[in-house]
XYZ file of C-alpha atoms in Angstrom:
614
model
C 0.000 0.000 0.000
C 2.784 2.494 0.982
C 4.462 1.909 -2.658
C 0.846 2.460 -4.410
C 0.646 6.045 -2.302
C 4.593 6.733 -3.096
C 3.668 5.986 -6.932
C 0.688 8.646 -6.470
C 2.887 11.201 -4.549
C 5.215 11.409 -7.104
C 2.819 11.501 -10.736
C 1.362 14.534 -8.145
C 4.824 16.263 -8.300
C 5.498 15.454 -11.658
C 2.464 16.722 -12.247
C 2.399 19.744 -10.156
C 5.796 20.817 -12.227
C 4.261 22.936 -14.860
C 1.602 24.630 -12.200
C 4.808 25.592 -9.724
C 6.905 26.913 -12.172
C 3.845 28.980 -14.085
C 3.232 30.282 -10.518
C 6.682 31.386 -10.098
C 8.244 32.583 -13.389
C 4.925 34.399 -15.126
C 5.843 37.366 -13.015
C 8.974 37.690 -14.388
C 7.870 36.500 -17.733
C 5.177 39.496 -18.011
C 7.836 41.836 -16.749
C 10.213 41.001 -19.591
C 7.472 41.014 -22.672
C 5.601 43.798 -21.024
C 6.360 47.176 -22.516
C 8.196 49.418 -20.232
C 6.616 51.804 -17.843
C 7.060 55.089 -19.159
C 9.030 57.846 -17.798
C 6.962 60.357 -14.604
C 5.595 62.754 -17.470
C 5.874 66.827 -16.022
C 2.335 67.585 -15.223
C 3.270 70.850 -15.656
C 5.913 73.103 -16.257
C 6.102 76.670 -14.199
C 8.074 79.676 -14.151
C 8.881 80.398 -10.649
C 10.962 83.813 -9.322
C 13.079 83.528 -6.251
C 12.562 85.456 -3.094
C 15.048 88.172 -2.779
C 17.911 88.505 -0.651
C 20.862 91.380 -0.307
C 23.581 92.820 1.638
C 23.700 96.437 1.716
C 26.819 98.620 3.311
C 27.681 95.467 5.214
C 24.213 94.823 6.138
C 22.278 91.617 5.118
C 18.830 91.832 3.779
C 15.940 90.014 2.740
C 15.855 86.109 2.434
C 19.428 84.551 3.192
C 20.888 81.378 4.459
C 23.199 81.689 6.940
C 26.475 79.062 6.039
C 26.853 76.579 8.867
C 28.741 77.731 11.510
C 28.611 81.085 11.025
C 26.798 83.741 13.265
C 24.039 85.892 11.862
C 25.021 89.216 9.874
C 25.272 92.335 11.909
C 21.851 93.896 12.420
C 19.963 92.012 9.799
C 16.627 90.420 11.061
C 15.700 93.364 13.581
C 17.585 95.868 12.178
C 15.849 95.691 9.188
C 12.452 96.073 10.790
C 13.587 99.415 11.825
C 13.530 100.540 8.011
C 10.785 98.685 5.838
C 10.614 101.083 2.867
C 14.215 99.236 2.699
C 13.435 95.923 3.514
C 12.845 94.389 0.424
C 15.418 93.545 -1.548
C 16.015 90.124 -3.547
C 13.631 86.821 -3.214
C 14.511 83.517 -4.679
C 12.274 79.764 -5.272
C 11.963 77.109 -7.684
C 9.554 75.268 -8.697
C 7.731 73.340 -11.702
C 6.451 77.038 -12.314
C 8.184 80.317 -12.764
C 8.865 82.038 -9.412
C 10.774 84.950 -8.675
C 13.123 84.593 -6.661
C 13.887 87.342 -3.814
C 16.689 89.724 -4.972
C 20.028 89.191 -3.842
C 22.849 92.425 -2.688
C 25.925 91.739 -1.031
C 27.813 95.040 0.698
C 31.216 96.097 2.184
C 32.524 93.718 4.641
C 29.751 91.352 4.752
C 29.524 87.675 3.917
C 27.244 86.619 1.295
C 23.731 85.657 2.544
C 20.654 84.704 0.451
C 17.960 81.669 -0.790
C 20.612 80.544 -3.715
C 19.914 77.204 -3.924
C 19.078 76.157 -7.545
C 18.536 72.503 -7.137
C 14.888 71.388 -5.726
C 13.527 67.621 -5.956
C 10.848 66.805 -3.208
C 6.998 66.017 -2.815
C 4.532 68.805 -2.585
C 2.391 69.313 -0.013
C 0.053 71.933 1.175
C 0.151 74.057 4.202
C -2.949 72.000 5.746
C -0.781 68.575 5.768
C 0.423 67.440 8.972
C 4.166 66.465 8.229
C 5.628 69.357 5.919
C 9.256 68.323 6.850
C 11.240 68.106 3.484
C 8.183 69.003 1.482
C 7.735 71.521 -1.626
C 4.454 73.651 0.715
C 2.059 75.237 -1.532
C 0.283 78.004 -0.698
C -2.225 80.230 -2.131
C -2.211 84.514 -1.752
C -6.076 83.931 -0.721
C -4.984 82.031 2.110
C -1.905 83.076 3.079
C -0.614 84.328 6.420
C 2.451 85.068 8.350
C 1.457 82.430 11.107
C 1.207 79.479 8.072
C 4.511 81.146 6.618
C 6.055 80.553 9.950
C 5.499 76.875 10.501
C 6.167 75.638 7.434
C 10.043 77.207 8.214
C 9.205 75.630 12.349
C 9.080 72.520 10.197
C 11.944 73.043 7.713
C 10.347 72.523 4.787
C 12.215 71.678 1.572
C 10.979 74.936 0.055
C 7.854 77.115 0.293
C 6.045 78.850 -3.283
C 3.068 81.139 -3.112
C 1.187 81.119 -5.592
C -0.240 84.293 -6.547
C -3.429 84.937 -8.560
C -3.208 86.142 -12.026
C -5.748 89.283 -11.897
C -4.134 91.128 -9.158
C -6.692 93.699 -9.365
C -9.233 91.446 -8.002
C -7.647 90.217 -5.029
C -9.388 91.729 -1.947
C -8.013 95.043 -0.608
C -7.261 93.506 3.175
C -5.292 90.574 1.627
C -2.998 93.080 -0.124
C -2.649 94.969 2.709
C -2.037 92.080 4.902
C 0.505 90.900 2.192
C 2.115 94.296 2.235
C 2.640 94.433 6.018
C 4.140 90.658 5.804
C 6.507 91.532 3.108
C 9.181 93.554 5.228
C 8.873 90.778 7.890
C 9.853 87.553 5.130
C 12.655 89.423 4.437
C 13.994 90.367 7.757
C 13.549 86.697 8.938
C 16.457 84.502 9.119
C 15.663 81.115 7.372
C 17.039 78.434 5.153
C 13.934 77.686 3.408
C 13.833 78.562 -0.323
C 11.210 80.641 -1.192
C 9.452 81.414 -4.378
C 6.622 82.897 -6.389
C 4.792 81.453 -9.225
C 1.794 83.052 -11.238
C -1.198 80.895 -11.322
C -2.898 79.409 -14.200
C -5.278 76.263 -14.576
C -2.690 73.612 -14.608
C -1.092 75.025 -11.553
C -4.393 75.310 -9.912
C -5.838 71.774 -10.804
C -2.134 70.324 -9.044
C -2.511 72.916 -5.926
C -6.287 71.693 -5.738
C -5.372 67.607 -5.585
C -2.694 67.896 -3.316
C -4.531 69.763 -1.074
C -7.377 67.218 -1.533
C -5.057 64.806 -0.712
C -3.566 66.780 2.584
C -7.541 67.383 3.653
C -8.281 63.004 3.192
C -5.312 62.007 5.198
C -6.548 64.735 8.515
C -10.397 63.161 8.345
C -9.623 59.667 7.665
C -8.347 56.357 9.805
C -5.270 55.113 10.199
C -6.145 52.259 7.577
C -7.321 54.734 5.385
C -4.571 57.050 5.421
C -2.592 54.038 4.229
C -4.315 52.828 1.811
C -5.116 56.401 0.439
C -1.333 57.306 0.624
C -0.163 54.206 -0.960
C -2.764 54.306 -4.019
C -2.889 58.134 -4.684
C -1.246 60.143 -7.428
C 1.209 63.101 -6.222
C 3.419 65.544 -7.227
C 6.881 66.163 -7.338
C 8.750 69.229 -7.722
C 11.922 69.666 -9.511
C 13.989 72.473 -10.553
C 17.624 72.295 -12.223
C 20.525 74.764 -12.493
C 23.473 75.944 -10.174
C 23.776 77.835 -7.185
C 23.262 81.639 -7.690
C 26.136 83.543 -8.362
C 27.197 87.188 -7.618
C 27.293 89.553 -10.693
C 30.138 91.391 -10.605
C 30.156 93.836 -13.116
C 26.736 95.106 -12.840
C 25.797 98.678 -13.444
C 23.263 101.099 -11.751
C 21.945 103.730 -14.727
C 20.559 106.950 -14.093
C 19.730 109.340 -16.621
C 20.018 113.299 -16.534
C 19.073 116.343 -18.470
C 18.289 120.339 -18.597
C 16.533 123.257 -19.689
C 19.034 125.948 -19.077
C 17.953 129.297 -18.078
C 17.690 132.897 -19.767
C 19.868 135.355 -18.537
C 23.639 134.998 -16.931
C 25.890 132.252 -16.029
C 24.921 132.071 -12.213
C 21.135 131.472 -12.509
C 19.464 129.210 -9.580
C 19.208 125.542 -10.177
C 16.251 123.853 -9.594
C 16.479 119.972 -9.389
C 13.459 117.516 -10.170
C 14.045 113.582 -8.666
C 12.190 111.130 -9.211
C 14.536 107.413 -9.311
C 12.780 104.621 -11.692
C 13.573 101.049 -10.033
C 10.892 99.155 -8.128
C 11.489 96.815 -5.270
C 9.510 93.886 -3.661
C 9.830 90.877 -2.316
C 10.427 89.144 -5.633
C 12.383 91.184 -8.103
C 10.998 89.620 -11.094
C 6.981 90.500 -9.666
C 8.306 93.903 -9.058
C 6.280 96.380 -11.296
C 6.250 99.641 -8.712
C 3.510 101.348 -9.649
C 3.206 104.414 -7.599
C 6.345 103.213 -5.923
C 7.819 104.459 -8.133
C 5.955 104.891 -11.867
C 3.911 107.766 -10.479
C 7.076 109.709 -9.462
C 8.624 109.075 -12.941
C 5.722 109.776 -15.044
C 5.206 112.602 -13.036
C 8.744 113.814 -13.426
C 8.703 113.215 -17.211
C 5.357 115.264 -17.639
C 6.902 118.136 -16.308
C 9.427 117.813 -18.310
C 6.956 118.168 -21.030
C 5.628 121.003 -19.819
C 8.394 123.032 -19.072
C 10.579 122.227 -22.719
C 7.184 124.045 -23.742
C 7.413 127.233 -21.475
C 10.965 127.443 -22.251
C 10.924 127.358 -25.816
C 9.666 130.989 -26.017
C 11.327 133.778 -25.311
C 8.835 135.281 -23.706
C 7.900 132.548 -20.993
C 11.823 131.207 -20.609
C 12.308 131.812 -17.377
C 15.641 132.684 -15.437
C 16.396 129.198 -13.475
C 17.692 126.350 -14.650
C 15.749 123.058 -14.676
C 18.253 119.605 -13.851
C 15.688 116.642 -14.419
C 17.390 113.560 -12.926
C 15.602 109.670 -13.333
C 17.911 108.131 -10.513
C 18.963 104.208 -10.732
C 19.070 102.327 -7.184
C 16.606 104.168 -5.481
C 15.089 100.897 -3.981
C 19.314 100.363 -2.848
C 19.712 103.328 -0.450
C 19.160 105.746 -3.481
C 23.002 104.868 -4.492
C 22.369 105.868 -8.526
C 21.529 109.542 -6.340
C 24.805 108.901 -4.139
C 27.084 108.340 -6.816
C 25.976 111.402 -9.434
C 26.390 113.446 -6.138
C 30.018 112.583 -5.615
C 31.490 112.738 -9.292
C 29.349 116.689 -9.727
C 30.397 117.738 -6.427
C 33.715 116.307 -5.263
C 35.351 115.140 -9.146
C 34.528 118.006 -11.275
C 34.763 121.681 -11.542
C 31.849 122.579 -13.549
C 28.229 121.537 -12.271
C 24.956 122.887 -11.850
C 24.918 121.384 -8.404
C 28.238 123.272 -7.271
C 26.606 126.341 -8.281
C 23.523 128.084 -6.650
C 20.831 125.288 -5.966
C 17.389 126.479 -4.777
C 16.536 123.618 -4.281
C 16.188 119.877 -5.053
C 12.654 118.448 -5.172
C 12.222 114.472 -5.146
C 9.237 112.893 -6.760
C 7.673 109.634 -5.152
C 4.491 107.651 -4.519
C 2.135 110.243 -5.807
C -0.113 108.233 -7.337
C -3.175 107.260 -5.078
C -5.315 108.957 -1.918
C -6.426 112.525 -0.882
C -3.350 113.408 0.389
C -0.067 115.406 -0.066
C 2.597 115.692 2.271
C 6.238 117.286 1.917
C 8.962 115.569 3.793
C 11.885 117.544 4.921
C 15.213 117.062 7.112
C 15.321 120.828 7.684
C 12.153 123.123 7.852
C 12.592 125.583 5.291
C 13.399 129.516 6.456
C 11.565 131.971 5.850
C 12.817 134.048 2.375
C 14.110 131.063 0.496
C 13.225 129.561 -2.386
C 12.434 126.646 -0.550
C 9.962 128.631 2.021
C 8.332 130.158 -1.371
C 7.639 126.705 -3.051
C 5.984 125.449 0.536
C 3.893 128.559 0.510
C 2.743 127.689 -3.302
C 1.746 123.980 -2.395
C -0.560 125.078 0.366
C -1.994 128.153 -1.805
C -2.830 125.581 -5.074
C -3.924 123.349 -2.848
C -6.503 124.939 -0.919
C -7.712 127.333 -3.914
C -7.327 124.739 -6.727
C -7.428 121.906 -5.187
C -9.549 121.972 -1.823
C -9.867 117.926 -1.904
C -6.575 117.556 -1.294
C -5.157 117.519 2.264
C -1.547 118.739 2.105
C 1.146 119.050 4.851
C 4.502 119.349 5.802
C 6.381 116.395 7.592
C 9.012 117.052 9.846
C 11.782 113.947 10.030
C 15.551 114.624 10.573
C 18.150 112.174 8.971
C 19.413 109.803 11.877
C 22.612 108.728 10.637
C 23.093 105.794 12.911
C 20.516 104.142 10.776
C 22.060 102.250 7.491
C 18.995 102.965 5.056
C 17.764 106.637 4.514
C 13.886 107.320 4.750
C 13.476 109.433 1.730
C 15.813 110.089 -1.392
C 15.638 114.018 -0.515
C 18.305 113.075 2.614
C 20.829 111.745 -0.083
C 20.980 115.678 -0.908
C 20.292 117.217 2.474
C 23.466 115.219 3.651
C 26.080 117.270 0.933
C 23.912 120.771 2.111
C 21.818 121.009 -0.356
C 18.194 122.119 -0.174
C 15.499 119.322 -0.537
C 12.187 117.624 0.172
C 10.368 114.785 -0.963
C 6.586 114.782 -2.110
C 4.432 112.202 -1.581
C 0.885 111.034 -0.588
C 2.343 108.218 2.052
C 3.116 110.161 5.643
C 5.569 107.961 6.350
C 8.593 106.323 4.729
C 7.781 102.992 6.448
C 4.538 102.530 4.299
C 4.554 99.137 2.934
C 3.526 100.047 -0.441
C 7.086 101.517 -0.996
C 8.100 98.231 -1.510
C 5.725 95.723 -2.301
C 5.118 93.068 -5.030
C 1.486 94.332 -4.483
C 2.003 97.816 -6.095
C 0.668 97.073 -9.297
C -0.724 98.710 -12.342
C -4.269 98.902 -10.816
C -3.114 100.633 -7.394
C -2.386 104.090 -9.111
C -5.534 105.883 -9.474
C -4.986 108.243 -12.851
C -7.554 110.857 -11.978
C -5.391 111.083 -8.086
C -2.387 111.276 -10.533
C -3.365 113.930 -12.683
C -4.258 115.817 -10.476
C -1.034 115.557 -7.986
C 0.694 116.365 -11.374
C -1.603 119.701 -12.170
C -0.793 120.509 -8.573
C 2.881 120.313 -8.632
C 3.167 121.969 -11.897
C 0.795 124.817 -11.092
C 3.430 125.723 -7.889
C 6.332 124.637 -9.605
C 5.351 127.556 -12.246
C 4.153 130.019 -9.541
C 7.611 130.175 -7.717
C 9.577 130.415 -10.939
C 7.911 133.024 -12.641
C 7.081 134.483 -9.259
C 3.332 134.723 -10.063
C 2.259 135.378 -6.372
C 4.305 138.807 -5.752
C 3.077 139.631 -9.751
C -0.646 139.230 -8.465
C -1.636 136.350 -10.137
C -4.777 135.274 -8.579
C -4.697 132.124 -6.291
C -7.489 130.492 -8.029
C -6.412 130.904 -11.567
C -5.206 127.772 -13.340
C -1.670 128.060 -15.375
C -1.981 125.272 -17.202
C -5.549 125.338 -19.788
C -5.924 124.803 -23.080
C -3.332 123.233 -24.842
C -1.075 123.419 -22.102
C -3.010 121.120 -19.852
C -1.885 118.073 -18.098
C -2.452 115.196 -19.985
C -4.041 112.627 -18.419
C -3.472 109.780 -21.426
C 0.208 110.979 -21.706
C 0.569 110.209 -17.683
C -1.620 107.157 -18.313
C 0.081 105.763 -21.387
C 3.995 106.168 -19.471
C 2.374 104.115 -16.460
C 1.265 101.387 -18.644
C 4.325 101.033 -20.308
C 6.540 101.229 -16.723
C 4.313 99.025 -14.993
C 4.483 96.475 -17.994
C 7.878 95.442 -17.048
C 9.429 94.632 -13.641
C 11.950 96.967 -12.667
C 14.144 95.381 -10.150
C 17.970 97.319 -10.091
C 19.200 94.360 -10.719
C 17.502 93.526 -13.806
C 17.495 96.424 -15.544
C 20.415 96.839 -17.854
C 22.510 100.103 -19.192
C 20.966 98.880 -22.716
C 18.005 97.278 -22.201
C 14.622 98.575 -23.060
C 13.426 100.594 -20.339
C 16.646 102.873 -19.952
C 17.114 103.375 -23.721
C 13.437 104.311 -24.306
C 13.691 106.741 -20.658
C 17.199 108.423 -22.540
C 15.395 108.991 -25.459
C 11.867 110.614 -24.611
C 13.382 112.796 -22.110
C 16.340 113.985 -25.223
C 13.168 114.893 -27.254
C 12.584 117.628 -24.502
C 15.823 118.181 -22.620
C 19.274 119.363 -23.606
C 22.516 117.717 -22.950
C 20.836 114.145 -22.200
C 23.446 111.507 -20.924
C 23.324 108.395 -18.740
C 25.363 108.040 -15.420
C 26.624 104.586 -14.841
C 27.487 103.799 -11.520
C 29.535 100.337 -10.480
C 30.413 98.346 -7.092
C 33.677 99.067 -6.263
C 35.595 95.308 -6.345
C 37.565 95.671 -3.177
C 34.760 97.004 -1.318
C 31.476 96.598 -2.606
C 28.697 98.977 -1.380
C 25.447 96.437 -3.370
C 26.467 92.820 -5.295
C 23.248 91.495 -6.713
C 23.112 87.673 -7.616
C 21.638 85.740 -10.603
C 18.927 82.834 -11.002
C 16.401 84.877 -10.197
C 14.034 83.384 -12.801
C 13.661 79.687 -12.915
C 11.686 76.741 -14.552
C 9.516 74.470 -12.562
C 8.668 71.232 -13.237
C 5.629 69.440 -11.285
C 5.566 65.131 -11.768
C 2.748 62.915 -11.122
C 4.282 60.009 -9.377
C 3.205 57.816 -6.519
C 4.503 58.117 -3.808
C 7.253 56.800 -1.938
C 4.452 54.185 0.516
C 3.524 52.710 -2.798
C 6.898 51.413 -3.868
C 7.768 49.791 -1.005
C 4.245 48.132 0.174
C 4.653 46.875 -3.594
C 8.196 45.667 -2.739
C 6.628 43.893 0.234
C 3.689 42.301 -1.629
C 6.299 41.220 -4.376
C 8.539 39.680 -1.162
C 5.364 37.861 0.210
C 4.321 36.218 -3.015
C 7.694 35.196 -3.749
C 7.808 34.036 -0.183
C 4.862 31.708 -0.631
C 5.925 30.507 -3.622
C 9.203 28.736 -2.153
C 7.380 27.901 1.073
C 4.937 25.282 -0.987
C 7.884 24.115 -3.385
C 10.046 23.341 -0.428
C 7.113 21.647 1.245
C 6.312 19.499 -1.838
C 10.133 19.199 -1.996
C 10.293 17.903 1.397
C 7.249 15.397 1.000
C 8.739 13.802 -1.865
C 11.432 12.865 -0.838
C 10.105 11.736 2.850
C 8.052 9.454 0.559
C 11.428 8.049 -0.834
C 12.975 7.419 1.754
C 10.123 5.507 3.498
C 10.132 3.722 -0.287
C 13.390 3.215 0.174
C 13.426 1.516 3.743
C 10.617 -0.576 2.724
C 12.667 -2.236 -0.072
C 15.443 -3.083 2.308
């Protein structure tokens, strides 16, 4: 009987041959005819700007990494607080979408500091997901804050991009203003985080929208749910490419300058218009400045306009001198303004500004509200020029203008402080005679320096009338209308010499068309060769003034890769692979566990076969 049951045994492993080894190898035979898996495909592709980051006179600024080790710079994250119309330089992020980065500005004896890492590979998460730890955190403007900000740096995430919405004017006026207020703070902070910006569109959306589905399942759901959802859902990983920002050594600061000289003698009084052209924000490559400063400029270059007019007749040229002066750097400590100052007054022997000045008058923010103020280191005396053209503001304003609420604003330089309040101070520190008009009260207004300050801030009908304003005074002091009896009331400018409100509107659209960072506007790019050549169409003896970093002691380094591609993957994530490995392990596992049993069986049959025999 025990031979019969051997004979059975083994026909059953003969037979169970085919069966054992179809269980085993098809795996591997469907792997090898299958067609490969194809390649993660982008989901989308992104243009993302990095957050901006600087040094300035020694002084760090705006996003930076500290290098292990090292201590932080001297007076960066509070210091900085103490000055917020400064504290926004560079900002720098990757991701599958185009984000600007934050600017980045090195100065004298400082180490470099700044978000310049150009490499990014890691999953993306929102801000609503538990673990952000090594995670790409999305976030939306809409639902923003500083306290979400904060703890995905707490959590040292891999990198954080804010998305912002494509119709800026649309975004509610308290999240703009809350953004604004943030803005000074993200750059003052010390972090390691990269951070970036990237524009929204519907492809961007849809992968913000499923990852934050995702985040939302996993807070709501079981522990066995969480796995299973984690192991069988679709993600998204970010990746950028490139190399570590670099400084730019040779860049150069542009400002541009030009006059209507004077009838009469050689020694006429100088009057200086201001107004500097650069914008600054948290991003340099989503800095448009608006009325921070387009209004100034298109203000400035309206009166210049105006006054080629008056001065091409005899009869209405009057006896001062006009210097317009578009300055480069204003958002850097006004150093376009710093520079022009040294080479007319210490390294030449002929300049306007050596001669008699009445006074300089600086052009900025004047492009939204009610209001009008006049900032000044040094209240003016009383028989100046200076006193005259104070006098004329609050006469037009009150008889011409009665909407508008003007006043003076008191503010002495403190020089212990690195970044000046106003670019009027740059002059008031060489002795000569200046103020700064604006609408803002103070220079710590957010909207100096904000990625918010777009087209859609600056109201035209607030800006042609600051413009009609400053014109209509402007022209009282010079021809000295007041002392000639010129009603209060009565207009200068009618007729065909009006202020043009499409002219102002037109140079706004095309400045606010085009970010104007300092460090990414070139000597011979577009915006400085079209600025040279409308004001030469009005002014005499237009020329640029190039100003460079010294190389032993740099007083502003700016850094590159501020502008990067994004790429968002859909892959599973990193749960799926290995409870696959593990399921692959088991069934493997299995598999050898019944061979080896049948194995065994057999040949415990054989031997008992065996001893039988014998």
């Amino acid at each position: 009987m025990l031979e019969e049951a051997g004979e059975v045994l083994e026909n059953m492993l003969k037979a169970s041959c085919l069966p054992l080894g179809f269980i085993v190898f098809l795996p591997a035979v469907l792997l090898l005819v299958a067609p490969p898996l194809p390649a993660a495909d982008a989901a989308h592709e992104f243009t993302v700007y990095r957050m901006q980051q600087y040094d300035l006179q020694g002084q760090p600024y705006g996003a930076w990494t500290r290098a292990p080790g090292l201590p932080p710079g001297p007076g960066f994250p509070h210091g900085l607080l103490t000055s917020p119309s400064f504290a926004s330089p560079h900002l720098t992020s990757r991701s599958a979408f185009l984000l600007p980065e934050a600017p980045a500005y090195a100065g004298q004896d400082a180490l470099s500091f700044g978000t310049r890492n150009a490499v990014l590979n890691t999953e993306a998460r929102t801000i609503d997901a538990d673990v952000l730890s090594r995670r790409c955190v999305l976030m939306r403007l809409l639902d923003f804050s500083y306290e979400r900000y904060q703890r995905a740096l707490r959590q040292s995430a891999g990198a954080v991009v804010i998305i912002l919405p494509r119709a800026m004017a649309a975004v509610p006026q308290d999240v703009i203003r809350q953004f604004m207020e943030i803005e000074p703070e993200m750059l003052a902070m010390e972090t390691i985080v990269p951070v970036y910006f990237a524009v929204e569109d519907d492809a961007l959306l849809s992968i913000y929208e499923q990852t934050q589905a995702a985040s939302a399942s996993q807070g709501s759901a079981s522990a066995a749910e969480v796995l299973l959802h984690t192991a069988t859902a679709n993600g998204f990983q970010m990746v950028t490419s490139g190399v570590q920002s670099k400084a730019v050594s040779d860049w150069l600061i542009t400002s541009v300058e030009g006059r209507l000289t004077g009838l009469g003698g050689e020694d006429l009084p100088t009057i200086v218009i201001v107004a500097h052209y650069d914008a600054f924000g948290v991003a340099p490559w989503l800095s448009h400045g608006a009325d921070s400063n387009g209004s100034g400029i298109s203000v400035l270059l309206e009166l210049t306009r105006l006054f080629s007019r008056l001065y091409t007749y005899k009869r209405t040229h009057a006896a001062y001198n006009l210097l317009f002066f578009a300055s480069g750097g204003g958002k850097f400590n006004y150093q376009g303004t710093k520079r022009w100052l040294e080479d007319n007054l210490d390294h030449t022997d002929s300049s306007l500004l050596q001669d008699n000045v009445a006074f300089v008058l600086c052009l900025d923010t004047l492009g939204r509200g009610d209001s009008l103020h006049l900032h000044v280191s040094k209240p003016p005396r009383e028989g100046t020029l200076q006193h005259s053209f104070l006098r004329e503001l609050e006469t037009v304003a009150a008889h011409q203008f009665p909407e508008v609420r003007f006043s003076m604003v008191h503010k002495k330089i403190n020089l212990a402080e690195d970044i000046l309040a106003w670019e009027h101070e740059r002059f008031a520190i060489r002795r000569l005679p200046a103020f700064t008009l604006s609408h803002l009260e103070s220079h710590r207004d957010g909207q100096r320096s904000s990625i918010m300050d777009v087209r859609s801030r600056v109201d035209s009908k607030s800006l042609t009338r600051n413009t009609r304003l400053i014109a209509e005074a402007l022209t009282r002091v010079i021809y000295n209308l007041t002392e000639k009896g010129t009603p209060p009331d009565m207009p200068v400018f009618t007729e065909q010499m009006q202020i043009q409100q499409e002219q102002l509107d037109s140079v706004m659209d095309w400045l606010t068309t085009q970010p104007r960072a300092a460090q990414l506007v070139g000597k011979d790019g577009p915006l400085l060769s079209t600025l040279e050549h409308y004001l030469s169409h009005y002014l005499k003896e237009v020329r640029p003034h190039h100003v460079k970093a010294d190389k032993r002691d740099p007083e502003f380094v700016f850094y590159d890769q501020l502008k990067q591609v994004m790429n968002a993957y859909r892959v599973k994530p990193a749960i799926f692979d290995l409870l696959l490995a593990v399921c692959i392990g088991a069934y493997l596992g299995m598999a050898y566990t019944a061979v080896q049993h049948f194995d065994l069986l057999y040949k415990t049959v054989q031997r008992l076969l065996k001893a039988k025999t014998q």
